[in-house]
Amino acid sequence: MNQLLTISSLVEFIIHAVNWPICIYLPIIHKSGLLILLFIFQIMKKLLFIAIAMSSMFYSCKKDLVAQYNANIKAPLSIEFDNTMGGTDLQLSTATYTNANNELFKVTMLKYFVSNIILTKIDGTIYTVPQDSSYFLVDESKPATLSPIINVPEGEYTQIDFILGVDSLRNTKDLSQRTGALDPTGEAAGMYWSWNSGYIFFKMEGTSVVSPQINNVFQYHIGLFGGYSAPTLNNLKKVSINLSVRGIAKVKTGSTPNVHLLVNAMKMFNGNSNISIASNSVVMASAFSAKIADNYTNMFQHDHTEN
Amino acid sequence: MKLRNGIYLLFLTFFILACKKDFVQLFEGFQKPSNFPEPVYKFQHNIITKPGFELGRKLFFDPILSLDNTISCASCHIPTSAFTQHGHNVSHGINDLLGTRNSPPIMNLAWSNSFMWDGGIADLDLQPIAPITNHVEMGESMTNVLTKLKNNSTYKPLFKAAFGSEEVSNINVLKALSQFMLMCVSADSKYDSVMRNQKSFSIEEKAGYVLFQNKCNSCHKEPLFTDNSFRNNGIQPSNIDDIGRELITLLPTDKYKFKVPSLRNLEYTAPYMHDGRFLNLDAVLDHYNKQVIPTSNLDPLLLSNGFTGVSLTADEKRNLLSFLNTLNDRKFITNPLIAEQ
C-alpha cells in the first residue's frame, strides 16, 4: 500500500506540474473560452490521473505476484468438507430427507476418509502432501474434523485431487504406520473391519421406515481396497476438484485460505444407480458396494475459496 | 561323617537352587526349530524381548480385555488344549454368546501368512482386535481396554519394562500379545524328533507316514502340516451356510473354502473342522473316506482317480491315526513358559 501511495502522490505532483503553465496562460484567454478550456483540462486531469494510477496499480500488483509467494516456504491451507443433503445443510438425526426412490430417511452418521492429497499450482507444478500427513477422517458429528488443514508450499492452486478412502498400500502396513486417523484401535475404530483387515472408506447410517431391519436402521459401510493376497473388489475412488472456476486458493504465510467444498451426501443415493433403502438397507463387504461407491464419488463440488 | 553328609546336602541344595534360578530366568527368545522353514512374521517391526513377552502373556490370560471382565484370550485358547477351546464346537464368548466357528490353536503363528478360518486378517499384530471387539466374543472396544489397563497399576511397570515407557498404548498392547503368541512354538512332537534323527517311527507309524505323504501331504504340508491355503474339503454346509473365504474375497470361486488347519496336536484340539462338527478323528477320516460332498469348489485333489474323497482301508486308517499321534507335542501343552503364571 505504501508503494501505491507514493506513486499516487507522484501522479498528483505531475498533474500539478502540468497545470502550472495553464494557469500562466489563463488571463489572456477569452472568458467563455476559458470556461470551456477549464472544463477540458479538468477532464484531462482526471483521465490522466486515472490512467497513471491504474497502470501504477497494475505494475505494483504484478510486482507483488513475483515477490509474494515463496515456494520454499510452506503455509496452511484448509479444505472444508461442508456436508449437505441436496440443497440444505446436513442435520444429523433431526431432519428428514427424501431420495430418488421417494423413500423418507434420517441420517445419524456420516464419516469418510480423505487421503493422499495432491495439489496443482497455476503453473502446472504438482505438490503431493507427504503421505504420513495426508490421512483425514471427516466425521459430521465432530466439527473439528470437517476442515482439515494441510501445509503446502506458498502459491496459487487451481486443483485438488484426493483419494476417497485409504490407499491399498497403507491398508497392508504394520502397526507403526497406522497412527492418528488410521489407528484401528483409536480414531479409526469404527472405520476398520477387524475381521477383514481393511479400512472402511465411507460410512453412512440412519433410519427409514422402509428399512426391514430392526429399528428401521440402514447401514452403508463401504470399504475393500483390492485384497491382500487374492484380488477382490476395489472401491478406492479418486476425486478431482477444479478450483479455477469458483476461486483458486492463494496460499501465503500469515493467512489460511479455505477451499469450501459442498459435499452433497444425497448423491450416495441418487446417481448411476438409485439406491433403495427398502431393497438394500445394509451394504458392507459385498459386490453391491461398488454401486454405492460409484455414486458417492460425485458428492464433492467446489463452492468457493476464502483467501 | 554326619558333618560331611551335611556339607554334601548343603552343596546339593545350592546346586538345585542355582539350577532353579537359572531355569526361571532362562529366556531364549524366539528360536526357529531346525526342521522348520524361515518364519514369515516380520520380526523387525516387533523384536521379542523377555519383558515384552511376559507383558503379552499377562494380557493373554487377563479377562480385563473383555466387556464384563469375564473372558480372556485364554478362555477360548486354553494352553493345555493346544490353545483351543476344548469341548466347544464354536467359541463361547461374553453373556453365553456363541460364535460360528471353532477356536483355532495358537501355535507356530510365525509361519502363518493369514489368520482366521477365512484368512480375513493378514497381520498377526492386528489379529487380537477381532476377538476383542467381536460382540459374541469379548465384546469390548479397544478404547475401553486401554482405559482399563491405564487404571490398573500393575500394568504400568510392565509396559515400562517392555517398551521403555509407562504409557499404555494400543500399539504396545498388540505388539506384546504378538510376542506371546509368536513364542507358542510347537516343534517337539515325536515326528520332530524323528525328523531330527533323535527317535524312529514304529512300524505302524512308518506305514501311516508313507500313507500320509501319498494322500494328505499336498494340503497338510510338512513340517507345519498346512500349506496355508483355502480349500473346500466337501463337508456338508451347515444350517447357517457359512460360505467361508468368499466372505473376504467376494469371489464365488472361494465359496465354502476354509483355511487348511495344521494337524499338529490333534489329540488336544478336538472337535474338528471350522465349526467343530466332528468330535473325534475317526469321524474326520470317515468324512474323507465316505462322506465328501461335491459342493461348489470342491478341492480337485478330492476328486482324483474317479473317487470322491480319500479312499482308506481299515488298516490304512489305523496306520494313519498312529502317524497322526506322533504329531502331538506334550511338551508344548505343558510348557510352563507359555502357561498362566
XYZ file of C-alpha atoms in Angstrom:
648
model
C 0.000 0.000 0.000
C 2.827 2.386 0.849
C 4.213 1.861 -2.560
C 0.857 2.672 -4.120
C 0.530 5.879 -2.050
C 3.964 7.038 -3.139
C 3.038 6.519 -6.761
C -0.287 8.352 -6.298
C 1.404 11.377 -4.776
C 3.869 11.327 -7.640
C 0.969 11.425 -10.074
C -0.571 14.357 -8.212
C 2.737 16.171 -8.447
C 2.973 15.563 -12.199
C -0.554 16.862 -12.712
C 0.197 19.958 -10.711
C 3.318 20.498 -12.758
C 1.297 20.181 -15.954
C -1.273 22.608 -14.520
C 1.218 25.375 -13.896
C 1.686 26.576 -17.484
C -2.106 26.554 -17.995
C -2.530 28.914 -15.070
C 0.049 31.267 -16.581
C -1.902 31.488 -19.840
C -5.258 31.884 -18.148
C -5.501 35.732 -18.017
C -5.049 36.192 -21.797
C -7.830 33.752 -22.796
C -11.399 34.827 -23.522
C -13.820 34.415 -20.646
C -16.188 31.887 -22.326
C -13.282 30.074 -23.946
C -11.647 29.998 -20.568
C -14.562 28.078 -19.048
C -14.507 25.503 -21.869
C -10.776 25.143 -21.579
C -11.035 24.731 -17.822
C -13.638 22.034 -18.309
C -11.496 20.152 -20.843
C -8.476 20.403 -18.590
C -10.433 19.162 -15.632
C -11.446 16.043 -17.619
C -7.959 15.523 -18.958
C -6.566 15.887 -15.485
C -8.917 13.208 -14.176
C -8.269 10.892 -17.114
C -4.548 11.310 -16.785
C -4.749 10.662 -13.084
C -6.843 7.534 -13.554
C -4.605 6.236 -16.336
C -1.399 6.744 -14.400
C -2.879 5.473 -11.148
C -4.239 2.363 -12.819
C -1.061 1.492 -14.625
C 0.905 2.025 -11.465
C -1.542 -0.233 -9.643
C -1.144 -2.980 -12.219
C 2.562 -2.549 -12.036
C 2.564 -2.875 -8.255
C 0.256 -5.929 -8.416
C 2.470 -7.646 -10.915
C 5.498 -6.879 -8.847
C 3.716 -8.284 -5.763
C 2.895 -11.531 -7.613
C 6.508 -12.193 -8.334
C 7.648 -11.461 -4.821
C 4.586 -12.607 -2.881
C 4.947 -16.405 -2.988
C 7.984 -18.297 -1.850
C 7.664 -21.909 -2.921
C 10.299 -22.850 -0.367
C 8.045 -21.809 2.478
C 5.024 -23.836 3.476
C 1.806 -22.253 4.644
C -1.513 -23.683 5.793
C -4.435 -24.448 3.506
C -7.791 -25.530 4.831
C -10.172 -27.778 2.903
C -13.687 -27.555 4.240
C -15.982 -30.547 3.780
C -19.372 -28.936 4.224
C -21.734 -31.912 4.236
C -25.146 -31.225 2.733
C -28.227 -33.161 1.731
C -29.472 -31.871 -1.596
C -29.720 -28.108 -1.252
C -29.725 -27.975 2.548
C -27.135 -28.344 5.257
C -26.961 -31.918 6.591
C -28.615 -32.199 10.008
C -27.824 -35.428 11.827
C -30.726 -37.283 13.442
C -33.258 -34.465 13.173
C -34.053 -33.613 9.554
C -35.934 -35.943 7.210
C -34.809 -36.283 3.598
C -36.226 -37.973 0.503
C -34.159 -39.889 -2.050
C -34.889 -40.502 -5.739
C -36.869 -43.612 -4.823
C -39.172 -41.406 -2.737
C -38.005 -43.016 0.478
C -38.016 -40.822 3.583
C -34.949 -41.180 5.782
C -32.861 -39.611 8.530
C -29.081 -39.713 8.749
C -27.460 -40.479 12.114
C -23.858 -40.837 10.991
C -21.676 -39.732 8.121
C -17.929 -40.411 8.043
C -15.405 -40.806 5.271
C -11.660 -40.948 4.759
C -9.899 -38.376 2.613
C -6.279 -39.217 1.858
C -3.308 -38.799 -0.441
C -3.993 -35.155 -1.263
C -2.281 -33.747 -4.367
C -2.409 -30.057 -5.344
C -1.753 -28.452 -8.707
C -0.432 -24.894 -8.994
C -1.497 -22.362 -11.576
C 1.758 -23.023 -13.479
C 1.044 -26.749 -13.573
C 3.523 -27.814 -10.892
C 2.235 -30.529 -8.606
C 2.643 -30.841 -4.869
C 1.940 -34.164 -3.152
C 1.241 -33.787 0.554
C 3.630 -36.149 2.435
C 1.660 -39.331 2.919
C 2.003 -39.500 6.686
C 0.267 -36.090 6.963
C -2.338 -36.906 4.365
C -4.969 -39.064 6.061
C -8.108 -37.381 7.355
C -11.259 -38.854 8.785
C -14.152 -36.468 8.142
C -16.888 -37.055 10.711
C -20.062 -34.969 10.511
C -20.579 -35.317 14.267
C -17.140 -33.828 15.025
C -16.892 -30.237 13.720
C -13.118 -30.200 14.263
C -12.713 -32.871 11.572
C -14.650 -31.039 8.877
C -11.896 -28.635 7.821
C -8.584 -30.473 7.743
C -5.569 -28.219 7.337
C -2.569 -29.180 5.252
C 0.752 -27.393 4.858
C 1.707 -26.702 1.283
C 4.286 -24.503 -0.461
C 3.149 -20.919 -0.995
C 1.479 -20.344 -4.325
C -1.784 -20.286 -6.203
C -3.546 -23.593 -6.570
C -6.087 -24.480 -9.213
C -6.779 -28.134 -8.468
C -7.069 -30.534 -5.545
C -7.014 -34.305 -6.005
C -7.524 -36.840 -3.257
C -8.429 -40.448 -2.625
C -11.768 -41.117 -1.016
C -10.682 -43.932 1.293
C -7.351 -45.331 2.442
C -4.988 -46.430 -0.331
C -4.315 -50.143 -0.719
C -0.665 -49.918 0.298
C -1.453 -48.308 3.671
C -4.097 -50.960 4.210
C -1.300 -53.514 4.373
C 1.138 -51.615 6.617
C 2.302 -52.625 10.067
C 1.002 -51.050 13.276
C 3.595 -48.273 13.423
C 2.127 -46.821 10.215
C -1.440 -46.896 11.438
C -1.424 -43.949 13.817
C -3.693 -40.918 14.276
C -6.727 -41.054 11.997
C -5.613 -44.532 10.905
C -5.356 -46.100 14.383
C -7.705 -49.105 14.159
C -7.834 -49.189 17.956
C -8.434 -45.436 18.354
C -9.695 -42.766 15.969
C -10.370 -45.254 13.185
C -12.051 -47.791 15.476
C -15.405 -47.552 13.702
C -13.777 -47.322 10.308
C -11.902 -50.606 10.316
C -13.051 -54.157 9.703
C -11.212 -56.259 12.258
C -12.391 -59.495 10.626
C -11.313 -58.471 7.145
C -8.232 -56.321 7.919
C -9.183 -53.235 5.990
C -10.408 -49.701 6.438
C -13.984 -48.639 5.844
C -13.763 -45.717 3.430
C -17.276 -44.340 3.757
C -19.903 -44.905 6.393
C -23.468 -43.615 6.415
C -26.051 -44.828 8.874
C -29.574 -43.711 9.565
C -33.181 -44.755 9.824
C -36.014 -45.092 7.371
C -39.478 -46.559 7.778
C -38.916 -48.531 4.591
C -35.925 -50.412 6.082
C -36.789 -54.004 7.042
C -34.027 -54.045 9.688
C -34.530 -53.914 13.471
C -35.363 -50.312 14.492
C -35.608 -49.448 10.777
C -31.912 -48.756 10.542
C -29.924 -48.594 7.339
C -26.147 -49.014 7.236
C -23.764 -48.381 4.373
C -20.204 -49.328 5.289
C -18.153 -49.174 2.135
C -14.543 -50.378 2.014
C -12.459 -53.015 0.165
C -9.129 -51.975 -1.263
C -8.474 -54.865 -3.594
C -7.276 -57.611 -1.253
C -4.016 -58.679 0.396
C -3.111 -61.873 -1.369
C -6.128 -62.687 -3.505
C -7.594 -59.886 -5.631
C -11.041 -58.678 -4.625
C -13.243 -55.646 -5.212
C -11.503 -52.264 -5.153
C -13.736 -49.390 -4.054
C -10.980 -46.768 -3.820
C -12.026 -43.600 -5.636
C -10.003 -40.644 -6.865
C -11.710 -37.268 -6.599
C -10.554 -34.265 -8.622
C -11.669 -30.744 -7.712
C -11.102 -27.890 -10.150
C -10.742 -24.577 -8.304
C -10.198 -22.334 -11.321
C -13.893 -21.684 -11.929
C -15.017 -20.726 -8.438
C -11.841 -19.410 -6.888
C -8.246 -20.551 -6.789
C -6.517 -20.935 -3.442
C -3.806 -18.386 -2.702
C -1.540 -19.903 -0.091
C 0.686 -17.441 1.716
C 2.266 -17.310 5.137
C 0.146 -15.339 7.573
C -3.246 -16.494 6.363
C -5.134 -19.767 5.980
C -7.147 -19.811 2.783
C -10.126 -22.137 2.892
C -11.342 -24.206 -0.040
C -15.022 -24.595 0.683
C -16.470 -27.807 -0.743
C -20.140 -28.675 -0.641
C -20.438 -32.422 -0.125
C -23.878 -33.497 -1.203
C -24.480 -36.798 0.596
C -27.729 -37.292 -1.333
C -25.547 -38.313 -4.286
C -24.762 -41.525 -2.426
C -28.411 -42.473 -3.002
C -29.048 -40.817 -6.335
C -26.724 -41.353 -9.260
C -25.849 -44.014 -11.816
C -27.857 -46.366 -9.617
C -30.646 -45.034 -7.450
C -30.082 -46.829 -4.160
C -33.246 -48.030 -2.474
C -33.193 -48.356 1.310
C -36.056 -50.850 1.106
C -34.095 -53.158 -1.214
C -30.569 -52.599 0.126
C -30.776 -51.405 3.714
C -27.419 -52.839 4.782
C -24.466 -52.829 2.421
C -20.971 -53.723 3.635
C -18.391 -56.018 2.069
C -20.416 -57.152 -0.926
C -20.405 -56.700 -4.687
C -23.274 -54.198 -4.389
C -20.951 -51.819 -2.524
C -19.377 -50.873 -5.879
C -22.625 -49.172 -6.957
C -22.694 -47.035 -3.815
C -19.019 -46.132 -4.196
C -19.649 -45.104 -7.812
C -22.428 -42.817 -6.632
C -20.706 -41.132 -3.706
C -17.622 -40.278 -5.756
C -19.738 -37.461 -7.202
C -20.577 -35.844 -3.856
C -17.858 -33.219 -3.981
C -18.396 -29.793 -5.511
C -16.276 -26.690 -5.114
C -18.382 -23.768 -3.928
C -15.864 -21.002 -3.287
C -12.476 -20.251 -1.793
C -11.929 -17.847 1.076
C -8.463 -16.400 0.510
C 30.664 -88.468 58.879
C 27.451 -86.650 59.679
C 29.087 -83.310 59.091
C 30.390 -84.495 55.697
C 26.893 -85.665 54.710
C 25.543 -82.341 55.864
C 28.058 -80.482 53.686
C 27.157 -82.635 50.687
C 23.493 -81.944 51.309
C 24.177 -78.226 51.564
C 26.079 -78.275 48.262
C 23.310 -80.251 46.609
C 20.686 -77.764 47.822
C 22.741 -74.859 46.498
C 23.142 -76.680 43.226
C 19.384 -77.278 42.878
C 18.578 -73.719 43.886
C 21.042 -72.375 41.352
C 19.517 -74.589 38.675
C 16.038 -73.469 39.521
C 17.044 -69.841 39.442
C 18.646 -70.385 36.045
C 15.543 -72.090 34.796
C 13.283 -69.232 35.863
C 15.487 -66.636 34.242
C 16.039 -68.625 31.080
C 14.556 -66.846 28.116
C 15.947 -67.710 24.758
C 13.589 -65.552 22.745
C 12.190 -66.853 19.502
C 14.027 -69.919 18.221
C 13.409 -71.388 14.787
C 13.253 -75.179 15.080
C 15.928 -76.772 12.895
C 13.410 -78.724 10.804
C 11.210 -75.629 10.157
C 11.416 -73.142 7.274
C 12.110 -69.422 7.801
C 9.216 -67.689 9.580
C 7.098 -65.156 7.663
C 6.340 -62.818 10.600
C 8.220 -59.524 10.231
C 10.209 -59.597 13.467
C 11.990 -56.358 12.583
C 8.803 -54.444 13.468
C 8.410 -56.193 16.813
C 11.560 -57.560 18.384
C 10.719 -60.162 21.012
C 12.092 -59.361 24.460
C 11.575 -61.112 27.778
C 9.542 -58.261 29.338
C 7.553 -57.807 26.100
C 6.722 -61.495 26.009
C 5.798 -61.501 29.723
C 3.514 -58.495 29.281
C 1.871 -60.257 26.350
C 1.422 -63.387 28.433
C -0.243 -61.413 31.236
C -2.581 -59.720 28.750
C -3.388 -63.037 27.098
C -4.629 -64.519 30.360
C -6.353 -61.354 31.631
C -10.163 -61.156 31.281
C -9.842 -57.354 31.587
C -9.752 -57.380 27.789
C -13.466 -58.275 27.629
C -16.520 -56.076 28.195
C -17.586 -57.630 31.504
C -14.096 -58.774 32.531
C -15.074 -62.438 32.267
C -13.455 -63.686 29.064
C -9.726 -63.673 28.367
C -7.954 -64.760 25.200
C -7.139 -67.962 27.078
C -10.852 -68.678 27.636
C -11.122 -69.887 24.055
C -7.426 -70.665 23.635
C -6.577 -72.945 26.546
C -2.851 -73.837 26.685
C -3.450 -77.442 27.756
C -5.755 -77.881 24.737
C -3.021 -76.542 22.455
C -4.724 -73.158 22.778
C -8.152 -74.255 21.566
C -11.434 -74.320 23.497
C -11.690 -77.951 24.398
C -15.187 -79.380 24.235
C -16.671 -76.421 22.392
C -17.656 -76.775 18.769
C -17.801 -72.980 18.375
C -16.263 -70.324 20.607
C -18.110 -69.237 23.709
C -17.999 -65.501 24.445
C -19.428 -62.997 26.935
C -23.039 -63.396 28.150
C -23.052 -67.018 26.950
C -22.989 -65.862 23.349
C -21.764 -68.330 20.766
C -19.740 -67.624 17.661
C -19.987 -69.517 14.410
C -16.527 -71.062 14.213
C -14.219 -73.336 16.165
C -11.322 -71.689 18.062
C -8.176 -72.481 16.115
C -4.992 -73.409 18.009
C -2.405 -70.721 18.681
C 0.798 -72.396 17.580
C 3.528 -71.742 15.047
C 1.839 -68.476 14.035
C 5.175 -67.005 12.931
C 4.827 -69.229 9.838
C 1.281 -68.173 9.036
C 0.567 -65.520 6.413
C -3.140 -65.215 7.207
C -5.340 -65.705 10.233
C -8.892 -66.894 10.928
C -10.654 -69.747 9.149
C -11.352 -67.431 6.206
C -7.926 -65.735 6.219
C -9.529 -62.305 6.639
C -6.614 -60.993 8.696
C -3.158 -60.740 7.182
C -1.130 -59.367 10.088
C -0.785 -61.105 13.449
C -0.439 -57.702 15.157
C -3.970 -56.782 14.022
C -5.494 -60.152 14.854
C -6.421 -59.555 18.545
C -8.676 -56.594 17.616
C -11.121 -59.040 16.008
C -11.960 -61.223 19.057
C -11.705 -58.281 21.495
C -14.265 -56.205 19.581
C -16.462 -59.049 18.300
C -19.858 -58.777 20.036
C -20.136 -62.515 20.595
C -16.564 -62.979 21.765
C -15.086 -60.363 24.120
C -17.467 -57.540 23.124
C -15.153 -54.741 24.230
C -13.799 -51.633 22.474
C -10.063 -51.111 22.223
C -10.517 -47.647 23.732
C -12.065 -49.202 26.844
C -9.356 -51.838 27.020
C -6.824 -49.040 27.048
C -8.656 -47.119 29.781
C -8.909 -50.223 31.941
C -5.233 -51.041 31.509
C -4.249 -47.440 32.302
C -6.259 -47.560 35.508
C -4.648 -50.824 36.547
C -1.460 -50.046 38.475
C 0.101 -53.464 37.862
C 0.478 -52.833 34.152
C 2.454 -49.579 34.209
C 5.794 -51.102 35.298
C 5.281 -53.956 32.830
C 4.809 -51.533 29.934
C 7.810 -49.556 31.146
C 9.949 -52.710 31.217
C 8.728 -53.899 27.838
C 8.639 -50.695 25.821
C 10.613 -48.176 27.868
C 7.607 -46.075 28.759
C 4.801 -46.403 31.262
C 2.409 -45.165 28.621
C -0.138 -47.826 27.844
C -0.714 -47.635 24.098
C -2.762 -49.827 21.826
C 0.200 -50.478 19.571
C 2.176 -51.836 22.504
C -0.767 -53.924 23.751
C -0.981 -55.546 20.319
C 2.773 -55.959 19.951
C 3.037 -57.601 23.366
C 0.217 -60.016 22.518
C 2.021 -60.891 19.278
C 5.241 -61.518 21.197
C 3.473 -64.010 23.431
C 1.685 -65.767 20.571
C 4.859 -65.998 18.472
C 6.570 -67.800 21.347
C 3.932 -70.533 21.212
C 6.048 -72.769 19.006
C 5.178 -76.438 18.849
C 8.069 -78.450 17.422
C 8.735 -81.161 19.989
C 6.471 -83.956 18.867
C 7.730 -87.462 18.182
C 7.546 -86.604 14.471
C 10.002 -83.714 15.055
C 12.370 -85.987 16.972
C 12.275 -88.476 14.093
C 12.982 -85.691 11.607
C 15.950 -84.641 13.741
C 17.158 -88.261 13.834
C 16.652 -88.499 17.589
C 13.924 -91.150 17.509
C 12.405 -93.523 14.982
C 8.826 -94.358 13.976
C 7.220 -97.682 14.911
C 6.226 -99.937 12.015
C 2.628 -98.707 12.135
C 3.676 -95.062 12.399
C 6.050 -95.520 9.469
C 3.320 -97.106 7.348
C 0.997 -94.250 8.347
C 3.667 -91.690 7.406
C 4.044 -93.200 3.929
C 0.263 -93.103 3.531
C 0.169 -89.536 4.804
C 2.766 -88.488 2.264
C 0.716 -90.074 -0.506
C -2.741 -88.895 0.446
C -2.608 -85.888 2.815
C 0.677 -84.061 2.399
C -0.370 -81.898 -0.558
C -2.643 -79.796 1.685
C -1.325 -80.605 5.172
C 2.215 -79.878 4.125
C 5.147 -80.795 6.358
C 6.595 -79.648 8.682
C 3.786 -77.230 9.657
C 1.129 -79.633 8.356
C -0.684 -76.889 6.475
C 0.110 -75.164 3.202
C -1.807 -72.079 4.459
C -4.182 -72.347 1.503
C -8.004 -72.241 1.445
C -9.901 -75.275 0.255
C -13.329 -76.843 0.243
C -12.949 -80.317 1.737
C -16.500 -81.345 0.865
C -18.233 -81.134 4.247
C -21.986 -80.570 4.145
C -22.764 -76.838 4.507
C -24.398 -76.288 7.901
C -27.778 -74.647 8.547
C -26.102 -71.216 8.775
C -24.468 -71.841 5.375
C -21.072 -70.343 6.260
C -19.534 -69.525 2.874
C -16.010 -69.182 4.319
C -13.361 -67.455 2.257
C -15.936 -65.907 -0.088
C -16.895 -63.541 2.752
C -13.458 -61.988 2.402
C -12.701 -62.125 -1.310
C -16.321 -61.888 -2.591
C -15.252 -64.404 -5.222
C -17.792 -67.157 -5.954
C -14.792 -69.422 -6.620
C -13.944 -69.143 -2.896
C -17.346 -70.306 -1.665
C -17.088 -72.944 1.104
C -13.310 -72.680 1.230
C -11.647 -72.575 4.658
C -8.044 -72.431 5.731
C -6.285 -75.801 5.811
C -5.666 -76.399 9.539
C -2.423 -77.826 10.880
C -2.529 -81.461 12.012
C -0.171 -80.866 14.913
C -1.558 -81.560 18.391
C -4.759 -83.171 17.099
C -5.083 -85.120 20.330
C -5.693 -81.898 22.245
C -7.650 -79.838 19.726
C -10.943 -81.708 19.203
C -13.553 -81.051 17.959
C -12.540 -80.629 14.310
C -13.456 -78.586 11.201
C -14.263 -74.843 11.066
C -17.481 -75.405 13.014
C -16.253 -78.209 15.271
C -18.713 -80.724 13.830
C -16.502 -83.814 14.151
C -15.877 -84.895 17.725
C -13.030 -87.314 17.026
C -10.501 -88.264 14.374
C -12.427 -91.380 13.352
C -15.261 -89.106 12.258
C -12.786 -86.948 10.309
C -11.292 -89.942 8.487
C -14.777 -91.323 7.827
C -15.656 -87.996 6.242
C -12.707 -88.133 3.842
C -13.300 -91.797 3.137
C -17.066 -91.833 2.570
C -18.846 -88.516 3.119
C -17.220 -85.948 0.853
C -19.950 -83.974 -0.939
C -19.174 -82.363 -4.302
C -20.397 -78.862 -3.311
C -19.224 -75.758 -5.233
C -15.449 -75.527 -5.500
C -14.738 -78.949 -4.019
C -10.969 -79.263 -3.994
C -9.840 -81.096 -7.158
C -7.453 -83.197 -5.046
C -10.541 -84.843 -3.541
C -11.740 -85.901 -6.966
C -8.735 -87.810 -8.203
C -8.845 -91.292 -9.700
C -12.606 -91.282 -10.064
C -13.059 -91.356 -6.282
C -14.738 -88.572 -4.329
C -12.701 -88.105 -1.167
C -9.689 -90.088 0.079
C -10.005 -93.864 -0.094
C -8.781 -95.571 3.083
C -8.997 -99.204 4.187
C -9.440 -100.060 7.875
C -5.727 -100.909 8.131
C -4.750 -97.696 6.423
C -6.915 -95.694 8.817
C -5.267 -97.370 11.805
C -1.790 -96.687 10.484
C -2.678 -93.118 9.612
C -4.002 -92.496 13.122
C -0.767 -93.920 14.542
C 1.206 -91.482 12.486
C -1.065 -88.550 13.368
C -0.468 -89.379 17.022
C 3.226 -88.684 16.536
C 2.283 -85.044 15.860
C 1.173 -84.480 19.441
C 3.562 -82.296 21.392
C 3.102 -82.829 25.114
C 5.992 -80.507 25.915
C 4.144 -77.707 24.122
C 0.915 -78.050 26.064
C 2.745 -78.373 29.392
C 5.385 -75.707 28.759
C 5.369 -73.507 31.912
C 6.734 -70.557 29.949
C 3.514 -70.159 27.960
C 1.120 -71.207 30.725
C -0.816 -68.906 33.031
C 1.532 -67.689 35.764
